[in-house]
Amino acid sequence: MASVDYAALKKGGFMRQKQKGYFSLRLAVVGGNLTAENIKTVAEVAEKYGKGYVHMTSRQGIEIPFISFEDIEEVKAELAKGGVRPGVCGPRVRTVTACQGSEICPSGCIDTLAIAKELDERYFGRELPHKFKFGVTGCQNNCLKAEENDLGIKGGMVVNCDKSACINCGVCVKACREGALTATEDGIAIDREKCNYCGRCVKSCPTDAWKGESGYIVSFGGLFGNKIYKGENIVPIIKDKETLFRVADAAIKFFEDHANPGERFRYTLQRLGEEEFKKAIQEAYHG
């Protein structure tokens, strides 16, 4: 084992175990979704080459422990037949996590899996000074804890009421958890300063008087490990994917250009001060 390139193996998802000669293989799982064929393949590989079990990670990943060094190439080949690919470790863009989003969840405001797939295709495995994590959550319930990520995306809705369709029943007022809506003689009034884009008014309205335009609430510089830091929102809700990816490009480029080796994104921002970063993101936001 003296000639083993552990760094290359780690880059390809094979993490060295405490047991000599064995690796735990991290698999690529985009947005928490696997097909039935993927799952069958993973189970077969775990039984044949591991110890018959897998580990579910905290970031929706799957790891197969106890893969012998001698079996690595066979394992990769058999996984590929079932459409499964190794994940990555080390200083690069990691697996993109996502909740079920609007395609499944009644509370969802955006199609989280679609966004996760696009993020994965655009950034997965990109070499950076340190690891970089994306998390996509569908609404203000924040099941994926978007602000824990280096770049978090949360679904929201910019809402407006068609007063001609409103019967002033007050259901939306009761549904709003932020106290942003008030029933008046002239209909429902909205306090935009209090609105958090949750979309509950749209989903609760019995006459469809409330209309919502879906968008992306983006946070930057989250951290959840030895140190905890809530990612910050520094641009308004984003209404189109072109702007979303332009902003994501700018954030990663800033990290790539300014971070020291082994330095997380949050620490880069703290070391440099955030004004230059905010300027770069604002420029990307405005195109």
XYZ file of C-alpha atoms in Angstrom:
287
model
C 0.000 0.000 0.000
C 3.022 2.303 0.131
C 2.543 3.466 -3.484
C -1.182 4.211 -3.190
C -2.176 7.728 -4.254
C -4.606 8.463 -1.431
C -5.241 12.014 -2.612
C -6.385 10.784 -6.037
C -8.590 8.136 -4.455
C -10.157 10.692 -2.122
C -10.806 13.002 -5.049
C -12.711 10.123 -6.633
C -14.831 9.459 -3.551
C -12.758 6.686 -1.930
C -12.044 7.705 1.677
C -9.428 5.767 3.596
C -10.791 3.875 6.611
C -9.025 3.234 9.883
C -8.820 -0.413 8.792
C -5.711 -0.753 6.628
C -6.403 -1.413 2.957
C -10.095 -0.496 3.100
C -12.027 2.496 1.805
C -15.500 3.905 2.276
C -16.828 4.887 -1.151
C -18.940 8.044 -1.311
C -21.451 8.015 -4.155
C -22.824 10.945 -6.140
C -26.473 11.536 -5.223
C -28.003 14.651 -6.796
C -30.794 16.304 -4.839
C -31.319 13.206 -2.700
C -32.769 11.195 -5.602
C -31.812 7.719 -6.813
C -33.681 5.432 -9.193
C -34.742 1.925 -8.218
C -32.036 0.605 -10.560
C -29.429 2.767 -8.802
C -30.474 1.424 -5.397
C -30.385 -2.207 -6.563
C -26.902 -1.692 -7.977
C -25.635 -0.122 -4.762
C -27.080 -2.993 -2.724
C -25.452 -5.585 -4.979
C -22.051 -3.876 -4.771
C -22.317 -3.535 -0.983
C -23.082 -7.236 -0.665
C -20.397 -8.393 -3.099
C -17.534 -6.049 -2.229
C -18.418 -4.497 1.136
C -20.032 -5.890 4.270
C -23.619 -5.853 3.057
C -24.647 -2.440 4.338
C -24.420 1.224 3.367
C -24.142 4.429 5.361
C -26.584 7.292 4.728
C -24.705 10.559 5.211
C -26.025 13.798 6.674
C -25.979 15.363 3.175
C -28.259 12.865 1.421
C -25.311 10.797 0.293
C -24.609 7.069 0.353
C -21.301 5.534 1.345
C -20.295 1.897 0.904
C -17.749 0.992 3.608
C -15.135 -1.756 3.524
C -14.211 -1.602 -0.149
C -10.828 -3.283 -0.564
C -8.145 -1.438 -2.499
C -7.810 -4.413 -4.846
C -11.525 -4.206 -5.792
C -11.755 -0.475 -6.555
C -11.745 -0.714 -10.361
C -14.277 -3.569 -10.367
C -16.515 -1.647 -8.003
C -16.462 1.436 -10.219
C -17.266 -0.654 -13.293
C -20.187 -2.463 -11.665
C -21.640 0.763 -10.285
C -21.432 2.371 -13.731
C -23.551 -0.437 -15.204
C -26.378 0.620 -12.886
C -25.981 4.316 -13.584
C -24.181 5.066 -10.307
C -21.045 7.208 -10.160
C -18.608 7.925 -7.330
C -18.889 11.219 -5.503
C -16.048 13.537 -4.543
C -14.236 14.583 -1.400
C -11.623 17.205 -0.680
C -11.334 20.796 -1.978
C -14.021 20.914 -4.655
C -17.750 21.415 -5.191
C -19.580 18.664 -3.348
C -22.899 16.871 -3.846
C -25.863 19.233 -4.247
C -28.581 18.544 -1.687
C -32.285 19.311 -2.132
C -35.671 18.693 -0.559
C -38.578 17.356 -2.644
C -39.751 20.820 -3.689
C -42.837 21.892 -5.586
C -43.074 18.706 -7.666
C -43.993 16.692 -4.546
C -44.444 18.949 -1.516
C -47.570 21.137 -1.188
C -45.466 23.868 0.456
C -42.836 23.967 -2.284
C -42.356 27.146 -4.295
C -39.663 25.922 -6.725
C -38.682 22.699 -8.489
C -35.707 21.903 -6.268
C -34.552 18.757 -8.071
C -34.393 20.558 -11.420
C -32.224 23.284 -9.864
C -30.048 20.690 -8.085
C -29.424 18.864 -11.371
C -28.450 22.081 -13.134
C -26.120 23.040 -10.302
C -24.581 19.566 -10.407
C -24.030 19.710 -14.166
C -22.508 23.171 -13.914
C -20.304 22.891 -10.831
C -19.963 19.347 -9.413
C -16.339 18.407 -8.749
C -14.940 21.820 -9.653
C -11.527 22.296 -8.064
C -11.465 25.065 -5.439
C -9.280 26.140 -2.485
C -11.588 24.182 -0.150
C -14.889 22.308 -0.254
C -17.958 24.221 -1.432
C -21.519 23.115 -0.704
C -24.859 23.933 -2.334
C -28.217 23.296 -0.689
C -31.627 23.833 -2.307
C -34.816 24.032 -0.250
C -38.305 24.558 -1.603
C -39.828 27.087 0.770
C -39.536 28.941 4.056
C -40.015 25.686 5.977
C -36.329 25.317 5.080
C -36.091 21.536 5.416
C -32.638 21.597 3.781
C -31.379 24.407 6.041
C -30.187 26.462 3.086
C -28.233 28.955 5.176
C -25.862 26.213 6.405
C -24.364 25.976 2.918
C -21.667 27.991 1.199
C -24.429 28.923 -1.228
C -28.008 28.206 -0.252
C -31.091 28.543 -2.446
C -34.549 28.809 -0.924
C -37.790 28.888 -2.880
C -40.119 31.843 -2.478
C -42.980 33.667 -4.151
C -43.513 37.326 -4.950
C -47.251 37.627 -4.354
C -50.019 39.933 -5.531
C -53.763 39.924 -4.930
C -56.419 40.298 -7.639
C -58.958 42.248 -5.633
C -61.688 41.556 -8.191
C -61.464 37.862 -7.260
C -61.006 38.400 -3.516
C -64.032 37.729 -1.304
C -62.279 39.130 1.789
C -62.768 35.846 3.667
C -59.609 36.337 5.737
C -58.211 32.838 5.147
C -54.950 34.266 3.825
C -54.645 36.568 6.848
C -54.845 33.545 9.143
C -52.401 31.587 6.958
C -49.749 34.320 7.021
C -47.260 33.687 9.826
C -45.477 37.018 9.445
C -48.423 39.341 10.108
C -47.952 40.814 6.641
C -51.639 40.712 5.668
C -54.525 42.762 7.048
C -58.217 42.592 6.150
C -59.656 46.054 5.406
C -62.913 47.355 3.968
C -61.136 47.731 0.633
C -59.779 44.170 0.652
C -56.575 42.562 1.874
C -53.617 44.885 2.435
C -50.045 43.567 2.325
C -47.047 44.942 4.201
C -44.158 44.192 1.821
C -41.612 44.812 4.566
C -43.014 41.907 6.578
C -43.604 39.502 3.670
C -41.024 36.693 3.591
C -42.161 35.240 0.223
C -43.508 32.036 1.790
C -46.479 31.861 -0.592
C -48.898 30.616 2.054
C -51.463 33.210 0.965
C -51.394 31.840 -2.587
C -51.760 28.245 -1.452
C -54.550 28.964 1.032
C -56.766 31.255 -1.074
C -60.111 29.549 -1.889
C -60.773 31.787 -4.936
C -57.219 31.903 -6.356
C -57.207 35.668 -5.894
C -53.578 35.526 -4.764
C -51.035 34.937 -7.518
C -47.399 34.055 -6.895
C -44.318 34.419 -9.065
C -41.748 31.847 -7.967
C -38.203 32.968 -7.215
C -34.941 32.108 -5.493
C -33.777 33.497 -2.140
C -30.002 33.092 -2.106
C -27.710 33.042 0.931
C -23.912 33.158 0.941
C -21.182 31.969 3.274
C -22.995 29.525 5.522
C -20.976 27.176 7.698
C -21.964 24.238 9.888
C -19.121 22.343 11.491
C -16.561 23.276 14.114
C -17.860 26.802 13.646
C -21.446 27.709 12.801
C -22.417 30.712 10.698
C -25.729 31.529 9.053
C -25.387 32.444 5.385
C -26.405 35.998 4.508
C -28.934 37.323 1.991
C -27.355 40.236 0.141
C -29.520 40.457 -2.986
C -33.324 40.574 -3.389
C -35.284 37.492 -4.386
C -34.153 36.337 -7.837
C -36.909 35.672 -10.352
C -35.067 33.892 -13.176
C -32.495 31.117 -13.497
C -30.194 33.165 -15.702
C -29.640 35.645 -12.870
C -29.415 32.820 -10.327
C -26.558 31.124 -12.154
C -24.853 34.430 -12.886
C -24.812 35.130 -9.143
C -23.623 31.578 -8.358
C -20.830 31.935 -10.929
C -19.735 35.190 -9.293
C -19.703 33.665 -5.798
C -17.594 30.662 -6.806
C -15.235 32.825 -8.865
C -14.709 35.142 -5.894
C -13.911 32.165 -3.672
C -11.600 30.677 -6.291
C -9.721 33.951 -6.763
C -9.406 35.094 -3.145
C -9.395 32.089 -0.791
C -6.235 30.655 0.689
C -5.714 26.896 0.312
C -7.745 25.076 2.964
C -9.858 28.137 3.791
C -13.661 27.874 3.810
C -15.717 30.505 2.012
C -16.966 32.102 5.254
C -13.417 32.598 6.508
C -12.370 34.141 3.199
C -15.168 36.700 3.512
C -14.271 37.426 7.123
C -10.587 37.832 6.317
C -11.129 40.179 3.381
C -14.205 41.990 4.610
C -17.434 41.539 2.696
C -17.691 44.812 0.770
C -15.753 43.613 -2.277
C -17.766 40.386 -2.365
C -21.072 42.222 -2.059
C -20.039 44.480 -4.918
C -19.252 41.462 -7.124
C -22.580 39.817 -6.306
C -24.556 43.016 -6.886
C -22.896 43.415 -10.277
C -23.792 39.834 -11.186
C -27.347 40.317 -9.949
C -27.858 43.393 -12.132
C -26.160 41.744 -15.111
